[in-house]
Coordinates of C-alpha atoms (C1' of nucleotides) in Angstrom, one line a residue:
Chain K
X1 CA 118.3 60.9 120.4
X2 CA 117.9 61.1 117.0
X3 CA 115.6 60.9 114.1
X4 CA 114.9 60.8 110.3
X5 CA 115.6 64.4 109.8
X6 CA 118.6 64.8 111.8
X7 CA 122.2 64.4 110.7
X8 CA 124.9 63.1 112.0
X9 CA 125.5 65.8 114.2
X10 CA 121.9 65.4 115.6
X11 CA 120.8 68.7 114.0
X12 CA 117.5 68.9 111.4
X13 CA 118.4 69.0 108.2
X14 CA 116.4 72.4 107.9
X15 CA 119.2 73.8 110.5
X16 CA 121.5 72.9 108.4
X17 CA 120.4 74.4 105.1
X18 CA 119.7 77.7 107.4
X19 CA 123.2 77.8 108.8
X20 CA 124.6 77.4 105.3
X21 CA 122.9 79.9 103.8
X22 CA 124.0 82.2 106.6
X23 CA 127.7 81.4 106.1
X24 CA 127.3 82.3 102.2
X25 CA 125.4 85.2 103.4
X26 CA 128.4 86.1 105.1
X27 CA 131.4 85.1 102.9
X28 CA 129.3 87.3 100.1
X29 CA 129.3 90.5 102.3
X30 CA 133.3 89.7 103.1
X31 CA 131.7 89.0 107.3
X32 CA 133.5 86.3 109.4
X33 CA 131.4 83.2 110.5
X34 CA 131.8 83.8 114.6
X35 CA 131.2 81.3 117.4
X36 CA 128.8 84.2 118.7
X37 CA 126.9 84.1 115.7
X38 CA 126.5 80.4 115.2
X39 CA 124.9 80.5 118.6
X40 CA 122.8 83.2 118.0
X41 CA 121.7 81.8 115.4
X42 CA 121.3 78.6 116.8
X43 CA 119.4 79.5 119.6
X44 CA 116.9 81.7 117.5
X45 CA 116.6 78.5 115.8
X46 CA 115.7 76.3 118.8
X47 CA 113.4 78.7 120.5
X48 CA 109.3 78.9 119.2
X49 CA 108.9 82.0 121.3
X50 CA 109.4 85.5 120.0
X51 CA 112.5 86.5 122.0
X52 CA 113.6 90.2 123.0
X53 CA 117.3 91.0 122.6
X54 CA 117.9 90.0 125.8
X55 CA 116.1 87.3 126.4
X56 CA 118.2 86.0 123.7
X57 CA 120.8 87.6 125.3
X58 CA 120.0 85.1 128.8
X59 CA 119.1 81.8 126.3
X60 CA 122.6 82.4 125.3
X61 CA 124.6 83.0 128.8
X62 CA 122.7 79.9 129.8
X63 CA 123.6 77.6 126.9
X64 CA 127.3 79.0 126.6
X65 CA 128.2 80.0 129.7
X66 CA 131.9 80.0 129.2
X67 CA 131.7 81.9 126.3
X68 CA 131.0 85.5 127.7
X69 CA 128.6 86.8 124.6
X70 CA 128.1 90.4 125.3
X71 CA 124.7 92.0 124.8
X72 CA 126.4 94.6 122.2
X73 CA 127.1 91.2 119.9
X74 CA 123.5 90.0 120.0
X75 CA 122.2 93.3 119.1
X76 CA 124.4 93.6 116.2
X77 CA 123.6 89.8 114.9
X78 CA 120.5 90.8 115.4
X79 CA 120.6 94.0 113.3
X80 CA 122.7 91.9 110.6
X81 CA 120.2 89.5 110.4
X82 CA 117.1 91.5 110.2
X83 CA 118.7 93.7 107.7
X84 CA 119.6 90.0 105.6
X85 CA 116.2 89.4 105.9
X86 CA 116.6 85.7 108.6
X87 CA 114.7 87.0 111.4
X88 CA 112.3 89.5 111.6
X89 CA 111.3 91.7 114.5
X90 CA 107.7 92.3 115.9
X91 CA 106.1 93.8 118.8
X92 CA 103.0 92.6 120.1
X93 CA 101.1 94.8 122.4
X94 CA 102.8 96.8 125.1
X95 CA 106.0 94.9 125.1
X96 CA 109.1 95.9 123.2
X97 CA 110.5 94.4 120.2
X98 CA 110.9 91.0 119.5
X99 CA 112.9 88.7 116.9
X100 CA 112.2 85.5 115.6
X101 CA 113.5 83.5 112.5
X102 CA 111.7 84.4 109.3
X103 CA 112.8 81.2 107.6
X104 CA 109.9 79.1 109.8
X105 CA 106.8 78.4 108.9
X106 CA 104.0 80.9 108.9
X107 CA 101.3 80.7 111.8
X108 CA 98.9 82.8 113.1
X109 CA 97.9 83.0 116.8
X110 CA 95.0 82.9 119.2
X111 CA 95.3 84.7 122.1
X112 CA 93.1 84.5 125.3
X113 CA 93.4 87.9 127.1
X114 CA 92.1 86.4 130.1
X115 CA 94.4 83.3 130.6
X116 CA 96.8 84.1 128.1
X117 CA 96.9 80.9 126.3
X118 CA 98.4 80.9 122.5
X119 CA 96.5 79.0 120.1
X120 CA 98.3 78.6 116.5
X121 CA 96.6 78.0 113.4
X122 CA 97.0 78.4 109.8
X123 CA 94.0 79.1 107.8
X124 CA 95.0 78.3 104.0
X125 CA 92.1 80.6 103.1
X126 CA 93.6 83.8 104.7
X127 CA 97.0 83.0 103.1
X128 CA 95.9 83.0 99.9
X129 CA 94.0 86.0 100.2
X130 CA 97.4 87.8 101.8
X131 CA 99.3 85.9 98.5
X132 CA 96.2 87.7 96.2
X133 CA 96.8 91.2 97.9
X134 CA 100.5 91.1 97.8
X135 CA 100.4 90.3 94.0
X136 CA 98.2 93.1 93.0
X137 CA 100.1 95.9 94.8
X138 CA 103.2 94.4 93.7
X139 CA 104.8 93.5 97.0
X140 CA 106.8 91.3 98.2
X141 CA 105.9 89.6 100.7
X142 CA 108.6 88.2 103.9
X143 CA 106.5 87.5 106.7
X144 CA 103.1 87.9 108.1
X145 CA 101.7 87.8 111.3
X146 CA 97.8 88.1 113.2
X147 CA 97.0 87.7 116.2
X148 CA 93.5 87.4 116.9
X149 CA 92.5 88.2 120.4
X150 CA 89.6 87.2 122.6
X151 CA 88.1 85.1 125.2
X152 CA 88.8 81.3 124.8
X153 CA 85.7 78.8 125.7
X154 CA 87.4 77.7 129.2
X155 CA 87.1 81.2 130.1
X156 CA 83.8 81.8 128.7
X157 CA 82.8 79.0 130.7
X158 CA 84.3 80.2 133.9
X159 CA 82.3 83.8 133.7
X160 CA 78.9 82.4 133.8
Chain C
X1 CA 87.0 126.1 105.8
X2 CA 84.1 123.8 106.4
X3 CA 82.1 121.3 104.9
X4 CA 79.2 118.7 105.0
X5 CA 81.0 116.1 107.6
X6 CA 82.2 119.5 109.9
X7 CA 80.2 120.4 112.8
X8 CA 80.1 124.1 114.0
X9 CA 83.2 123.8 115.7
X10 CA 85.0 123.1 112.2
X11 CA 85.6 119.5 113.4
X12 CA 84.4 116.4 111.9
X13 CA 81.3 114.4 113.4
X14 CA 83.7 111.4 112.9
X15 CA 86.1 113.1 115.6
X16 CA 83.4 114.7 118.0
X17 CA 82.2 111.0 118.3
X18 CA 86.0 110.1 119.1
X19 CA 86.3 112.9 121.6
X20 CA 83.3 112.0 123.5
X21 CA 83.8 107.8 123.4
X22 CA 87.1 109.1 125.0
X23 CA 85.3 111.5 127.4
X24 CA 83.0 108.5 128.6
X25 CA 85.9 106.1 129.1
X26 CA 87.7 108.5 131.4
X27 CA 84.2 109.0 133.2
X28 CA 83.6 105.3 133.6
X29 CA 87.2 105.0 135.2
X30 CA 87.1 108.1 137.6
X31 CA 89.5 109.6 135.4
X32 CA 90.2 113.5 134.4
X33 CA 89.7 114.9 130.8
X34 CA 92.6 117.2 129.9
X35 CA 93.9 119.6 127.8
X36 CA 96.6 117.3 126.8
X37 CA 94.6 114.6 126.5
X38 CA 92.6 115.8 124.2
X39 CA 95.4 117.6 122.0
X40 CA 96.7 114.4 122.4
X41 CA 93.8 113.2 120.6
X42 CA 93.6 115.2 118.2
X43 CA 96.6 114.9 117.1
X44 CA 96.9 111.5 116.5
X45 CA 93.3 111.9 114.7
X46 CA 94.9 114.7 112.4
X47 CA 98.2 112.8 111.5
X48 CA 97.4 109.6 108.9
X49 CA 101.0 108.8 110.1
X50 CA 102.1 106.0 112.4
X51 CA 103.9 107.9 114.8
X52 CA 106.9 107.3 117.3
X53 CA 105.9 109.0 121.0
X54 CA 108.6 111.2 120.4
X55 CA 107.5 112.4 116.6
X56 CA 103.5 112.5 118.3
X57 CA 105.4 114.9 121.1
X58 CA 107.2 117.2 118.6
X59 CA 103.8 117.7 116.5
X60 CA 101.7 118.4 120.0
X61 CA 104.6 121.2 120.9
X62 CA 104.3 122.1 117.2
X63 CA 100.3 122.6 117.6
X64 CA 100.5 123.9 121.2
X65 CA 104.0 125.7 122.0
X66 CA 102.4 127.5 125.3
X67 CA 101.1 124.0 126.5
X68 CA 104.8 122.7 127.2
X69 CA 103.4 119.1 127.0
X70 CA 106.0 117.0 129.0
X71 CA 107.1 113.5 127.3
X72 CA 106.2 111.5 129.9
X73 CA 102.5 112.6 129.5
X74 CA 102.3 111.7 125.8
X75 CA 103.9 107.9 127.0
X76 CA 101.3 107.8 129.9
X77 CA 98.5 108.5 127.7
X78 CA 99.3 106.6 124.6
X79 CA 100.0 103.8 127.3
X80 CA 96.2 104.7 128.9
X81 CA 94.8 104.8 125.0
X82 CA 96.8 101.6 123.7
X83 CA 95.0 99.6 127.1
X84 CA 91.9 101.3 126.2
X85 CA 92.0 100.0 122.6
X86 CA 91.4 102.9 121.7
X87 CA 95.0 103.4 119.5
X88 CA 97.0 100.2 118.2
X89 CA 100.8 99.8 118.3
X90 CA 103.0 98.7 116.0
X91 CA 107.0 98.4 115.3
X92 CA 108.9 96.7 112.6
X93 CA 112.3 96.8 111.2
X94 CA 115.0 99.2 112.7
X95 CA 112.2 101.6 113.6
X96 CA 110.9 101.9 116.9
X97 CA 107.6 101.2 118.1
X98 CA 104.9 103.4 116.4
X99 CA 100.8 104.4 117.6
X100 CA 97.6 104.6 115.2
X101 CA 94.2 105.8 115.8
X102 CA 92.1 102.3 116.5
X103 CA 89.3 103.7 116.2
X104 CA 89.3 105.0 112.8
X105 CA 88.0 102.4 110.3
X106 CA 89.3 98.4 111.1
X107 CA 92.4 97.6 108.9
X108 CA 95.3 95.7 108.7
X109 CA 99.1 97.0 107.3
X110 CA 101.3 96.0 105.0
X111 CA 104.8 97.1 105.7
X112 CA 107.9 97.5 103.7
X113 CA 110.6 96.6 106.2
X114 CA 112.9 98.5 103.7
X115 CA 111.7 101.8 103.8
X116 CA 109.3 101.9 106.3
X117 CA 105.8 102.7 104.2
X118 CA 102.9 101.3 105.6
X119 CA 99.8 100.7 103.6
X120 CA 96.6 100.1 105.1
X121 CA 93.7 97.5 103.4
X122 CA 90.8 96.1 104.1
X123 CA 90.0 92.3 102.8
X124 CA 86.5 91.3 103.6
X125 CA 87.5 87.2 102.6
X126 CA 90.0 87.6 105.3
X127 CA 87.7 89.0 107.8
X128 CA 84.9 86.4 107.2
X129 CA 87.7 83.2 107.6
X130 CA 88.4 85.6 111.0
X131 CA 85.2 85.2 112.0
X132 CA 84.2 81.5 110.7
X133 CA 87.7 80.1 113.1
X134 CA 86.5 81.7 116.3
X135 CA 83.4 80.9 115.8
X136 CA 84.3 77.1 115.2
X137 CA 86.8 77.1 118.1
X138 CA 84.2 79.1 119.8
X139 CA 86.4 81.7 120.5
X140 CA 85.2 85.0 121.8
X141 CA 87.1 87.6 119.5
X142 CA 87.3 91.2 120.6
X143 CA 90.2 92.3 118.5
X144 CA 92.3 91.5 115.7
X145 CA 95.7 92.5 114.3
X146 CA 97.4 91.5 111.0
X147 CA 100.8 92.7 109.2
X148 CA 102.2 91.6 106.3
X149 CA 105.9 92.2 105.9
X150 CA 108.1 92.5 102.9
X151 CA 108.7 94.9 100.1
X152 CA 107.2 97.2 98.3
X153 CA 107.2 97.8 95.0
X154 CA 109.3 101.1 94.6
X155 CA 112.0 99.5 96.9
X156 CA 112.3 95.9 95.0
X157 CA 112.9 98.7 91.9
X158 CA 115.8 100.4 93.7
X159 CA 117.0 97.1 94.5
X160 CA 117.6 96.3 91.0
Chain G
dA1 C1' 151.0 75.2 110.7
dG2 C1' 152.2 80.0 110.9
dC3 C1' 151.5 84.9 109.2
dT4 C1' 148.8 88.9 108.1
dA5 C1' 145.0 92.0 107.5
dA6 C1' 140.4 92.8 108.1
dA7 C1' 136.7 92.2 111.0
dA8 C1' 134.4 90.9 115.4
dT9 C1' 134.4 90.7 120.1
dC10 C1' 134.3 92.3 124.9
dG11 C1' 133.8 95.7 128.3
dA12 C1' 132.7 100.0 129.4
dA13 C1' 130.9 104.2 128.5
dA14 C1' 127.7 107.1 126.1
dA15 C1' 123.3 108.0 124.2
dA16 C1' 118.5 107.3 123.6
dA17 C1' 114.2 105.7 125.2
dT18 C1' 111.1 104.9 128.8
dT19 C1' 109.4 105.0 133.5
dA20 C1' 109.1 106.7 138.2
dT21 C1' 109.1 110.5 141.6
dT22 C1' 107.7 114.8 143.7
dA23 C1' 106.0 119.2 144.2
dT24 C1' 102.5 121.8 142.0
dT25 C1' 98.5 122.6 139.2
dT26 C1' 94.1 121.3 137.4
dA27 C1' 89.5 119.1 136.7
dA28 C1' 85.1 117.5 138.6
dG29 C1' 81.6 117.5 141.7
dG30 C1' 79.3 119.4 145.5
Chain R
dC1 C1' 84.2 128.8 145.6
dC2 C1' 86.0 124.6 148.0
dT3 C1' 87.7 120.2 148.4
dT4 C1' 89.9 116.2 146.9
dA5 C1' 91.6 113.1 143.8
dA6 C1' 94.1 112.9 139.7
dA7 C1' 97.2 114.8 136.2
dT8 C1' 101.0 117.5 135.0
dA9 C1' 105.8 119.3 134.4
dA10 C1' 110.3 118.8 135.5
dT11 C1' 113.6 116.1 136.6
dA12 C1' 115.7 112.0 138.2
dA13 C1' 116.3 107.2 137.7
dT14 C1' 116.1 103.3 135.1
dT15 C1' 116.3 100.6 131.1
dT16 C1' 117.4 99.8 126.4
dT17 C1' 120.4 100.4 122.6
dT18 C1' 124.5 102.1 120.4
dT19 C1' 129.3 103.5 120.2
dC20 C1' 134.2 103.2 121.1
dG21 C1' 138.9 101.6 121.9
dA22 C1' 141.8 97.7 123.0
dT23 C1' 142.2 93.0 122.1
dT24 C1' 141.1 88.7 120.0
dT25 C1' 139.6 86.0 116.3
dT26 C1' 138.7 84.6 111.5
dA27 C1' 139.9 83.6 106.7
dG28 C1' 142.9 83.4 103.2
dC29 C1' 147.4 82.8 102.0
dT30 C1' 152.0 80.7 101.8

DNA sequence: AGCTAAAATCGAAAAAATTATTATTTAAGG
DNA sequence: CCTTAAATAATAATTTTTTCGATTTTAGCT
């Protein structure tokens, strides 16, 4: 399978760009481009959902099996990349800390409390007002996330 | 020290209101009001810091040596408050996961993942395009959460 | 391709954070 | 004051994260 923005290596092109800029990322802080890496990377990259170490950890063992990648490695990545700025880490609610890759696209979530389905949306509105708040303090901004949460209509429906 | 917002117990009206929402919630739920529950409380309510369980623990101990408030008390009852809505969590960057007061006035953070400030606004654009998507989707909204991530100002200037 | 030095990895152990257990204490209501 | 259900402290157990030493791997060089 493969379409317009894949290469010839069947990965998007945006993959590619990402993956480069990690190895430079690397060669400029004298790091060594590991396999481990690449697939930590890589599997951030193909996963939407907001992963825990080691869920990460389990995406990995499944999609490299032979290659015994030990949790210590994927906490360490991790930790490189935060710190670089490629993924960032968030916690929603009472679970623990999860990563995702800060190079995707922004979106925002809906989230029913009483069936648990995630609604994304981007709402150009709100992201210029979080652009016109950043500028005036002077910050810089990396990432944003909101999670609005509520009862979805379906529910609503199924309480009366 | 007293003034006009301080009721005759030196606390503010702002907190007594706090302290009884809090009392009725336990009521409603055949639950006991404690000593450390309360200090627990009011300690969060005294600090305008984001803090760790373990930081919230060492200013209870701080507050109330001869109460030897054990750890695991100040997790169950952030855990009972954070279910209750009544404090919000939040974690970012190498920090662990950190507990407000939710009750104090609705805001939303901006945090430098470089040094760990938080600064809390309020944008009333932002909450009005909140309101104007749920009420299109016709989405029942109890809550909401934003973070914007990045740098702040006197960290881009170190970075220089 | 083979050599070398620096860095990364694994695996295991250690440390830190969080949760569960149990005996005892405490709050709330009669 | 009594009773009973719930909460607590203390500690143990579990889970999460970090550290450490031996070994392997990478990157640059020839």
């Amino acid at each position: 399978m493969s379409n317009i923005n894949t290469d010839f290596n069947n990965r998007t092109i945006e993959y590619e760009q990402l993956l480069s800029d990690f190895k430079m990322l690397l060669k400029k802080n004298n790091l060594k481009f590991t396999i481990q890496r690449e697939v930590i990377l890589e599997t951030l990259y193909d996963s939407d959902e907001h992963l825990t170490p080691e869920a990460l950890h389990h995406l990995i063992q499944d999609k490299q099996p032979d290659l015994k990648t030990g949790i210590a490695t994927v906490y360490r990545t991790l930790a490189l990349l935060e710190e670089s700025h490629v993924v960032n880490s968030l916690s929603f609610g009472a679970q623990g800390k999860k990563y995702e890759l800060g190079a995707k696209e922004h979106h925002d979530h809906l989230i029913c409390t009483q069936c648990g389905k995630i609604t994304e949306f981007v709402d150009e509105e709100i992201e210029k007002r979080q652009h016109a708040i950043t500028d005036e303090l002077n910050f810089k901004m990396s990432d944003h996330s909101m999670q609005i949460y509520g009862t979805c209509s379906e529910c609503q429906e199924k309480n009366i």
